[in-house]
Amino acid sequence: MGSQSVEQPEPQQTWSQRFESALHPAIAQFNASIGFDIQLLECDLDGSVAHAKMLAKVGILSEAEREQIVSGLETIRGEYRRGEFNPGIDEEDVHFAVEHRLIELVGDGGKKLHTARSRNDQVGTDLRLYLRGQIEQIREQIRAFQQTIFNLASQHVETLIPGYTHLQRAQPLSLAHHLLAYFEMAQRDWERLGDVLKRVNISPLGCGALAGTTFPIDRAYSAKLLGFEEIYHNSLDGVSDRDFAIEFASAASIIMVHLSRLSEEIILWASEEFRFVTLGDTCSTGSSIMPQKKNPDVPELVRGKTGRTFGHLQGLLVMMKGLPLAYNKDLQEDKEAIFDTVATVSGCLQAMTILLEEGITFRTNRLNQAVAEDFSNATDVADYLAAKGVPFREAYGLVGKVVKTSLAAGKLLKDLSLEEWQALHPKFEADIYDAIAPAQVVSARNSAGGTGFKQVRAALERAQSLLLKP
Ligand code: ARG
């Protein structure tokens, strides 16, 4: 007698008696989602509690049965939170794991919980509850990120920074204006997620496997218990819709686009070529070989992680596109995509918020000096003439000429004498020097949404009032 003599427990009989043999072990492994959908456990318990209460309300369960089931489910919650509930691969998924443990805990009463329900509407319910909670948290993280941008911007209204198009110096900006561009993007992200939430917060519970159920259930009641705004009005759609997951992945991808663009700018700004910011020690790393280096790992990782969120969006779209109604096992693939998207977006928002809060210092002297040493005031010379009646296109041509001769002479526009200006065009007067000073160049762009200091102060006020909105 060898190890064979060790008694193995009878494998749990999940399927109806139609099945004669258990799954091949490798197929069981392949089929199982318990390794990742355990994350849905508390949502599964919430959904089951609501379902049990609904069954009791319509008289399918007695009050005693409902009490027994609900207290069994809460026991499982306690076990899970204490780290004592660790279902293995033989459970297939979180829904079976809970059901089996419930039956172990409360006996035959537990076998009634699955009346008028299928794992198809169950998993849809769980995923929506999960996503609802996560979206609420991500929206709070966006608010914290916006608050940090707001704080930084408030300190830098009058700090100037070169503005670029095509990564060529274009026109100088208030640094606050540049930072607030990201505040506005984040505002749209926050609103977009709020919109996604409307379509996440719909109950599929009670759609059954696909066609509804023969029992006199009250779907509106279980939906209300779970805080859903509405119920799916078509059972086939209810069990097989993952639009809400795709919408979330899309909104998350857009958030990542914004974080990645900011990351790219910070990486450039921290380089020796730009020298616009210095990175703090708590948010950067060194090189194992080059002692002089300080690397912008945080923004690089954010930029790098952006790709996986796009990948998940693509994966979900392709997963859905060929599915006949209603549930297909392909849908099990939604979970890892969603879980990883949540973890990535949330981790990146947190890291970028910390980076902006304590890991980055703008070199204001260097920035203010940078804008004084280029030709980014050239448009203002053209505007100066245009304001004095010279047609803009003509002024533009003249200024192009003076930029060319100044470049050749190694001069900046501010270095030209009044005679030189007047030789170019008699409309130039001594006030040209004020008109092309960087602070004046910025200040003058006072059109709505522009970088003029007045506009930037108004933008800060707008930002503050947005932050106060729930
Ligand atoms: N683990 C499954 C999933 O994630 C649960 C639903 C299973 N339903 C079924 N009919 N096999 O999608």
Coordinates of C-alpha atoms and ligand atoms in Angstrom, one line a residue:
M1 CA 0.0 0.0 0.0
G2 CA 1.5 3.3 -1.0
S3 CA 0.3 6.9 -1.1
Q4 CA -2.8 5.5 -2.8
S5 CA -4.3 4.6 0.5
V6 CA -4.7 8.3 1.5
E7 CA -8.4 9.0 1.4
Q8 CA -9.4 11.6 -1.2
P9 CA -12.6 13.5 -0.5
E10 CA -15.3 12.9 -3.0
P11 CA -15.1 15.7 -5.6
Q12 CA -18.0 18.1 -5.3
Q13 CA -20.8 17.2 -7.6
T14 CA -21.5 20.5 -9.4
W15 CA -23.3 19.4 -12.5
S16 CA -26.5 17.5 -12.8
Q17 CA -26.4 13.8 -13.0
R18 CA -26.1 13.9 -16.7
F19 CA -22.3 13.9 -16.2
E20 CA -20.6 10.6 -15.6
S21 CA -17.0 11.7 -15.2
A22 CA -15.1 14.6 -13.8
L23 CA -13.2 17.1 -15.9
H24 CA -9.8 16.3 -17.1
P25 CA -7.5 18.0 -14.6
A26 CA -5.8 20.2 -17.2
I27 CA -9.2 21.2 -18.6
A28 CA -10.4 22.0 -15.1
Q29 CA -7.5 24.3 -14.7
F30 CA -8.1 25.8 -18.1
N31 CA -11.8 26.3 -17.4
A32 CA -11.5 27.8 -13.9
S33 CA -11.7 31.5 -13.1
I34 CA -11.4 31.2 -9.4
G35 CA -7.7 32.3 -9.6
F36 CA -8.9 35.8 -10.5
D37 CA -12.6 36.1 -9.9
I38 CA -12.1 35.7 -6.2
Q39 CA -11.8 39.5 -6.3
L40 CA -15.5 39.5 -6.9
L41 CA -16.2 37.7 -3.7
E42 CA -17.7 40.5 -1.7
C43 CA -19.8 41.6 -4.6
D44 CA -21.0 38.0 -5.1
L45 CA -22.0 37.9 -1.5
D46 CA -23.9 41.2 -1.8
G47 CA -25.7 40.0 -4.9
S48 CA -26.6 36.7 -3.1
V49 CA -27.9 38.5 0.0
A50 CA -30.2 40.7 -2.2
H51 CA -31.3 37.7 -4.2
A52 CA -32.2 35.7 -1.0
K53 CA -34.1 38.7 0.4
M54 CA -36.0 39.0 -2.8
L55 CA -36.8 35.3 -2.8
A56 CA -38.2 35.6 0.7
K57 CA -40.2 38.7 -0.2
V58 CA -42.0 36.9 -2.9
G59 CA -42.5 33.8 -0.8
I60 CA -40.0 31.4 -2.5
L61 CA -37.9 31.2 0.7
S62 CA -39.3 31.2 4.2
E63 CA -38.1 33.9 6.6
A64 CA -36.1 31.3 8.5
E65 CA -34.5 30.1 5.3
R66 CA -33.6 33.6 4.3
E67 CA -32.1 34.3 7.7
Q68 CA -30.1 31.1 7.6
I69 CA -28.8 31.9 4.1
V70 CA -27.9 35.5 4.8
S71 CA -26.1 34.7 8.0
G72 CA -24.2 31.9 6.2
L73 CA -23.2 34.4 3.5
E74 CA -22.0 36.8 6.1
T75 CA -20.0 34.1 7.8
I76 CA -18.2 33.5 4.5
R77 CA -17.5 37.3 4.3
G78 CA -15.9 37.1 7.7
E79 CA -13.8 34.1 6.7
Y80 CA -12.7 35.8 3.6
R81 CA -11.7 39.0 5.4
R82 CA -9.7 37.0 7.9
G83 CA -7.9 35.2 5.1
E84 CA -9.6 31.9 5.9
F85 CA -11.6 31.4 2.7
N86 CA -9.2 30.3 0.0
P87 CA -11.1 28.2 -2.5
G88 CA -9.1 26.0 -4.8
I89 CA -9.3 25.2 -8.5
D90 CA -11.9 22.5 -8.0
E91 CA -14.4 25.2 -7.3
E92 CA -14.2 26.5 -10.8
D93 CA -15.3 30.0 -10.0
V94 CA -16.2 32.3 -7.2
H95 CA -20.0 31.7 -7.6
F96 CA -19.6 27.9 -7.0
A97 CA -17.1 28.5 -4.2
V98 CA -19.6 30.6 -2.3
E99 CA -22.5 28.2 -3.0
H100 CA -20.6 25.1 -1.9
R101 CA -19.3 26.8 1.3
L102 CA -22.8 28.0 2.1
I103 CA -24.1 24.5 1.8
E104 CA -21.3 23.3 4.0
L105 CA -22.1 26.0 6.6
V106 CA -25.9 25.9 6.7
G107 CA -26.8 22.6 5.1
D108 CA -29.7 21.9 2.7
G109 CA -31.2 25.4 3.2
G110 CA -28.2 26.7 1.2
K111 CA -29.3 24.7 -1.8
K112 CA -32.3 26.9 -2.3
L113 CA -30.2 30.1 -2.9
H114 CA -29.8 29.4 -6.6
T115 CA -33.5 29.3 -7.3
A116 CA -34.6 31.6 -10.1
R117 CA -31.0 32.6 -10.8
S118 CA -28.2 31.5 -13.1
R119 CA -24.5 32.1 -12.9
N120 CA -25.0 34.2 -16.0
D121 CA -27.1 36.9 -14.4
Q122 CA -25.1 36.4 -11.2
V123 CA -21.7 37.1 -12.8
G124 CA -23.1 40.1 -14.6
T125 CA -24.4 41.5 -11.3
D126 CA -21.1 40.9 -9.6
L127 CA -19.1 42.6 -12.3
R128 CA -21.3 45.7 -12.3
L129 CA -21.2 46.0 -8.5
Y130 CA -17.4 45.7 -8.6
L131 CA -17.0 48.2 -11.4
R132 CA -19.4 50.7 -9.7
G133 CA -17.3 50.7 -6.6
Q134 CA -14.0 50.9 -8.5
I135 CA -15.3 53.8 -10.7
E136 CA -16.3 55.7 -7.6
Q137 CA -12.8 55.3 -6.2
I138 CA -11.1 56.2 -9.4
R139 CA -13.2 59.4 -9.6
E140 CA -12.0 60.3 -6.2
Q141 CA -8.4 59.7 -7.3
I142 CA -9.0 62.0 -10.3
R143 CA -10.3 64.7 -7.9
A144 CA -7.1 64.4 -5.8
F145 CA -5.0 64.6 -9.0
Q146 CA -6.9 67.7 -10.1
Q147 CA -6.5 69.3 -6.6
T148 CA -2.7 68.8 -6.9
I149 CA -2.6 70.4 -10.3
F150 CA -4.7 73.2 -9.0
N151 CA -2.3 73.8 -6.1
L152 CA 0.8 73.8 -8.4
A153 CA -0.9 76.1 -10.9
S154 CA -1.9 78.5 -8.1
Q155 CA 1.8 78.9 -7.3
H156 CA 2.8 79.5 -10.9
V157 CA 0.4 82.0 -12.5
E158 CA 3.3 84.4 -13.2
T159 CA 6.0 81.8 -14.0
L160 CA 6.5 81.8 -17.7
I161 CA 7.2 78.7 -19.8
P162 CA 7.9 78.4 -23.5
G163 CA 4.8 77.1 -25.3
Y164 CA 5.4 74.7 -28.2
T165 CA 3.8 73.5 -31.4
H166 CA 5.6 70.8 -33.4
L167 CA 7.9 70.8 -30.3
Q168 CA 9.3 74.2 -31.7
R169 CA 9.1 77.3 -29.5
A170 CA 5.9 79.0 -30.4
Q171 CA 4.6 81.5 -27.9
P172 CA 5.3 82.0 -24.2
L173 CA 2.8 80.8 -21.6
S174 CA 1.9 81.2 -18.0
L175 CA 3.0 77.9 -16.4
A176 CA -0.3 77.8 -14.6
H177 CA -2.1 77.8 -18.0
H178 CA 0.0 74.9 -19.2
L179 CA -0.8 72.9 -16.0
L180 CA -4.5 73.8 -16.1
A181 CA -4.8 72.2 -19.5
Y182 CA -4.3 68.8 -17.6
F183 CA -6.9 69.9 -15.0
E184 CA -9.4 70.3 -17.8
M185 CA -8.6 66.9 -19.3
A186 CA -9.0 65.3 -15.9
Q187 CA -12.3 67.1 -15.5
R188 CA -13.6 65.5 -18.7
D189 CA -12.2 62.1 -17.4
W190 CA -14.2 62.6 -14.2
E191 CA -17.3 63.5 -16.1
R192 CA -16.9 60.7 -18.6
L193 CA -16.6 58.1 -15.8
G194 CA -19.8 59.5 -14.2
D195 CA -21.5 58.9 -17.5
V196 CA -20.2 55.4 -17.7
L197 CA -21.5 54.8 -14.3
K198 CA -25.1 55.3 -15.6
R199 CA -24.7 52.3 -17.8
V200 CA -22.8 50.2 -15.2
N201 CA -25.5 50.7 -12.7
I202 CA -28.3 48.6 -14.2
S203 CA -29.3 45.2 -12.8
P204 CA -29.2 42.0 -14.8
L205 CA -30.2 40.0 -11.8
G206 CA -33.2 37.8 -12.5
C207 CA -32.5 37.6 -16.3
G208 CA -31.7 34.0 -15.4
A209 CA -29.6 31.9 -17.8
L210 CA -31.0 33.9 -20.8
A211 CA -34.8 33.8 -20.9
G212 CA -36.0 35.0 -17.5
T213 CA -37.5 32.5 -15.0
T214 CA -40.7 30.7 -14.2
F215 CA -40.7 32.0 -10.7
P216 CA -42.6 35.1 -9.7
I217 CA -39.5 37.1 -8.8
D218 CA -39.3 40.8 -8.1
R219 CA -36.4 42.1 -10.1
A220 CA -37.0 45.7 -9.2
Y221 CA -36.7 44.8 -5.5
S222 CA -33.4 43.1 -5.7
A223 CA -32.1 45.9 -7.9
K224 CA -33.2 48.4 -5.3
L225 CA -31.5 46.5 -2.5
L226 CA -28.3 46.6 -4.5
G227 CA -28.5 50.3 -5.3
F228 CA -29.0 49.8 -9.1
E229 CA -30.8 52.6 -10.8
E230 CA -32.7 50.4 -13.3
I231 CA -33.1 46.8 -14.5
Y232 CA -32.2 45.4 -17.9
H233 CA -35.4 45.3 -19.9
N234 CA -34.4 42.3 -22.1
S235 CA -33.1 39.2 -20.4
L236 CA -30.9 38.2 -23.4
D237 CA -29.3 41.6 -23.4
G238 CA -29.0 41.6 -19.6
V239 CA -26.9 38.4 -19.4
S240 CA -24.7 39.1 -22.5
D241 CA -24.1 42.8 -22.5
R242 CA -20.6 44.0 -21.7
D243 CA -20.9 47.4 -23.3
F244 CA -20.4 48.9 -19.9
A245 CA -17.1 47.1 -19.5
I246 CA -16.0 48.4 -22.9
E247 CA -17.0 51.9 -22.1
F248 CA -15.1 51.7 -18.9
A249 CA -12.0 50.4 -20.6
S250 CA -12.4 53.2 -23.2
A251 CA -12.7 55.9 -20.5
A252 CA -9.8 54.4 -18.7
S253 CA -7.7 54.5 -21.9
I254 CA -8.5 58.1 -22.4
I255 CA -7.4 58.8 -18.8
M256 CA -4.1 57.0 -19.6
V257 CA -3.6 59.1 -22.7
H258 CA -3.8 62.2 -20.6
L259 CA -1.4 60.8 -17.9
S260 CA 0.9 59.6 -20.6
R261 CA 1.1 63.0 -22.3
L262 CA 1.9 64.7 -19.0
S263 CA 4.5 62.0 -18.3
E264 CA 6.2 62.6 -21.7
E265 CA 6.4 66.3 -20.9
I266 CA 7.8 65.8 -17.4
I267 CA 10.4 63.4 -18.9
L268 CA 11.4 66.1 -21.4
W269 CA 11.4 68.9 -18.8
A270 CA 13.7 66.9 -16.5
S271 CA 16.2 66.3 -19.3
E272 CA 19.5 68.3 -19.5
E273 CA 18.2 69.6 -22.8
F274 CA 15.2 71.4 -21.2
R275 CA 16.2 71.7 -17.5
F276 CA 12.7 73.0 -16.7
V277 CA 12.1 70.8 -13.6
T278 CA 14.1 69.0 -11.0
L279 CA 12.9 65.7 -9.7
G280 CA 12.8 64.9 -6.0
D281 CA 14.6 61.9 -4.5
T282 CA 11.4 60.3 -3.3
C283 CA 10.1 59.9 -6.8
S284 CA 13.1 59.1 -8.9
T285 CA 15.8 56.5 -9.1
G286 CA 19.5 56.3 -9.9
S287 CA 21.5 54.3 -12.3
S288 CA 23.4 51.2 -11.3
I289 CA 26.4 52.3 -13.2
M290 CA 26.2 56.0 -14.0
P291 CA 26.5 57.8 -10.7
Q292 CA 25.4 61.2 -12.1
K293 CA 21.9 60.0 -13.2
K294 CA 18.5 60.7 -11.8
N295 CA 15.9 58.9 -13.8
P296 CA 12.2 59.8 -14.2
D297 CA 10.9 56.3 -13.6
V298 CA 7.4 57.3 -12.5
P299 CA 6.4 59.1 -15.6
E300 CA 8.2 56.5 -17.7
L301 CA 6.2 53.7 -16.1
V302 CA 3.0 55.6 -16.5
R303 CA 3.7 56.2 -20.2
G304 CA 4.7 52.5 -20.5
K305 CA 1.6 51.2 -18.8
T306 CA -0.7 53.1 -21.1
G307 CA -0.3 50.4 -23.7
R308 CA -1.8 47.7 -21.6
T309 CA -5.0 49.6 -21.0
F310 CA -5.4 50.1 -24.8
G311 CA -4.7 46.4 -25.2
H312 CA -7.5 45.5 -22.7
L313 CA -9.9 47.8 -24.6
Q314 CA -9.0 46.1 -27.9
G315 CA -9.3 42.7 -26.2
L316 CA -12.8 43.4 -24.9
L317 CA -14.0 44.7 -28.3
V318 CA -12.7 41.7 -30.1
M319 CA -14.0 39.3 -27.4
M320 CA -17.5 40.7 -28.0
K321 CA -17.7 41.2 -31.7
G322 CA -18.6 37.6 -32.8
L323 CA -20.7 36.4 -29.9
P324 CA -24.2 35.1 -30.7
L325 CA -26.8 35.8 -28.0
A326 CA -26.7 35.2 -25.2
Y327 CA -24.0 34.1 -22.7
N328 CA -20.9 32.4 -24.0
K329 CA -17.9 31.4 -22.0
D330 CA -15.8 33.9 -23.9
L331 CA -17.3 36.4 -21.5
Q332 CA -15.2 35.0 -18.7
E333 CA -12.3 36.8 -20.4
D334 CA -13.7 40.2 -19.4
K335 CA -12.6 39.9 -15.8
E336 CA -8.8 40.0 -16.1
A337 CA -9.0 42.8 -18.6
I338 CA -11.2 44.9 -16.2
F339 CA -9.2 44.0 -13.1
D340 CA -6.0 45.0 -14.7
T341 CA -7.4 48.2 -16.2
V342 CA -8.7 49.2 -12.7
A343 CA -5.3 48.4 -11.1
T344 CA -3.3 50.2 -13.8
V345 CA -5.4 53.4 -13.9
S346 CA -5.7 53.6 -10.2
G347 CA -1.9 53.0 -9.6
C348 CA -1.0 55.5 -12.3
L349 CA -3.3 58.2 -10.9
Q350 CA -1.9 57.7 -7.4
A351 CA 1.8 57.8 -8.6
M352 CA 1.3 60.9 -10.7
T353 CA -0.5 62.7 -7.9
I354 CA 2.4 62.0 -5.5
L355 CA 4.9 63.0 -8.2
L356 CA 3.2 66.4 -8.7
E357 CA 2.7 66.9 -5.0
E358 CA 6.3 66.3 -3.8
G359 CA 8.4 64.9 -6.6
I360 CA 8.8 67.9 -9.0
T361 CA 10.1 71.4 -8.7
F362 CA 9.8 73.9 -11.5
R363 CA 13.0 75.9 -12.0
T364 CA 11.3 79.3 -12.2
N365 CA 14.4 81.3 -12.9
R366 CA 15.4 79.0 -15.7
L367 CA 11.9 79.1 -17.2
N368 CA 11.5 82.8 -17.0
Q369 CA 14.9 83.2 -18.6
A370 CA 14.1 80.7 -21.3
V371 CA 11.2 82.7 -22.7
A372 CA 13.4 85.8 -22.9
E373 CA 15.9 84.2 -25.1
D374 CA 14.0 83.1 -28.1
F375 CA 11.8 84.4 -30.9
S376 CA 8.5 83.4 -29.3
N377 CA 7.5 87.1 -29.2
A378 CA 7.6 87.3 -33.1
T379 CA 3.8 87.0 -33.4
D380 CA 3.5 89.9 -31.0
V381 CA 5.5 92.1 -33.3
A382 CA 3.2 91.2 -36.2
D383 CA 0.2 91.8 -33.9
Y384 CA 1.7 95.2 -32.9
L385 CA 1.7 96.3 -36.5
A386 CA -1.7 94.8 -37.3
A387 CA -3.1 96.8 -34.4
K388 CA -1.8 99.9 -36.0
G389 CA -3.6 99.2 -39.2
V390 CA -0.9 97.2 -41.2
P391 CA -2.7 94.2 -42.8
F392 CA -1.6 91.1 -40.7
R393 CA -0.2 89.2 -43.6
E394 CA 2.0 92.1 -44.6
A395 CA 3.2 92.5 -41.0
Y396 CA 3.8 88.7 -40.8
G397 CA 6.1 88.9 -43.8
L398 CA 8.1 91.9 -42.4
V399 CA 8.6 90.1 -39.1
G400 CA 9.8 87.0 -40.9
K401 CA 12.4 89.1 -42.5
V402 CA 13.6 90.7 -39.3
V403 CA 13.8 87.3 -37.6
K404 CA 16.0 86.1 -40.4
T405 CA 18.4 89.1 -40.2
S406 CA 18.4 88.9 -36.4
L407 CA 19.3 85.3 -36.4
A408 CA 22.1 86.0 -38.8
A409 CA 23.4 88.8 -36.6
G410 CA 23.1 86.7 -33.5
K411 CA 20.5 89.1 -32.0
L412 CA 17.1 88.8 -30.4
L413 CA 14.2 91.0 -31.3
K414 CA 14.6 92.9 -28.0
D415 CA 18.2 93.8 -29.1
L416 CA 17.1 95.8 -32.2
S417 CA 17.4 99.6 -31.9
L418 CA 14.4 101.8 -32.5
E419 CA 16.1 103.0 -35.8
E420 CA 16.3 99.4 -36.9
W421 CA 12.6 98.9 -36.1
Q422 CA 11.6 102.1 -37.9
A423 CA 13.7 101.2 -40.9
L424 CA 11.6 98.1 -41.1
H425 CA 8.3 100.0 -40.8
P426 CA 7.6 103.6 -39.8
K427 CA 4.7 102.5 -37.5
F428 CA 7.2 101.2 -34.9
E429 CA 7.5 103.4 -31.8
A430 CA 9.3 103.1 -28.5
D431 CA 6.5 101.1 -27.0
I432 CA 7.5 98.1 -29.1
Y433 CA 9.9 97.0 -26.4
D434 CA 7.1 96.7 -23.8
A435 CA 5.0 94.9 -26.3
I436 CA 7.5 92.1 -26.9
A437 CA 8.6 91.6 -23.3
P438 CA 7.6 88.0 -22.4
A439 CA 5.3 88.9 -19.4
Q440 CA 3.5 91.4 -21.7
V441 CA 3.3 88.9 -24.5
V442 CA 1.6 86.5 -22.1
S443 CA -0.5 89.1 -20.4
A444 CA -1.9 90.4 -23.7
R445 CA -3.5 87.0 -24.7
N446 CA -6.5 87.8 -22.8
S447 CA -9.1 86.2 -25.1
A448 CA -11.4 83.7 -23.4
G449 CA -9.5 80.6 -22.5
G450 CA -6.1 82.2 -23.4
T451 CA -2.9 82.4 -21.3
G452 CA -3.3 86.0 -20.3
F453 CA -2.9 86.3 -16.5
K454 CA -6.5 87.6 -16.1
Q455 CA -7.8 84.6 -17.9
V456 CA -5.6 82.2 -15.9
R457 CA -6.9 83.6 -12.7
A458 CA -10.4 83.1 -13.9
A459 CA -9.5 79.6 -14.9
L460 CA -8.2 78.9 -11.4
E461 CA -11.5 80.2 -10.0
R462 CA -13.4 77.9 -12.3
A463 CA -11.2 75.0 -11.3
Q464 CA -11.8 75.7 -7.6
S465 CA -15.5 75.7 -8.1
L466 CA -15.4 72.4 -10.1
L467 CA -13.4 70.8 -7.2
L468 CA -16.2 71.8 -4.8
K469 CA -18.8 70.0 -6.8
P470 CA -19.7 66.5 -5.6
Ligands
ARG1 N1 -17.1 32.1 -14.5 C1 -18.1 32.4 -15.4 C2 -17.7 33.8 -16.0 O1 -16.9 34.4 -15.5 C3 -19.4 32.6 -14.7 C4 -20.6 32.3 -15.6 C5 -20.6 30.9 -16.0 N2 -21.8 30.6 -16.8 C6 -21.8 29.5 -17.6 N3 -22.9 29.4 -18.2 N4 -20.9 28.7 -17.7 O2 -18.3 34.2 -17.0

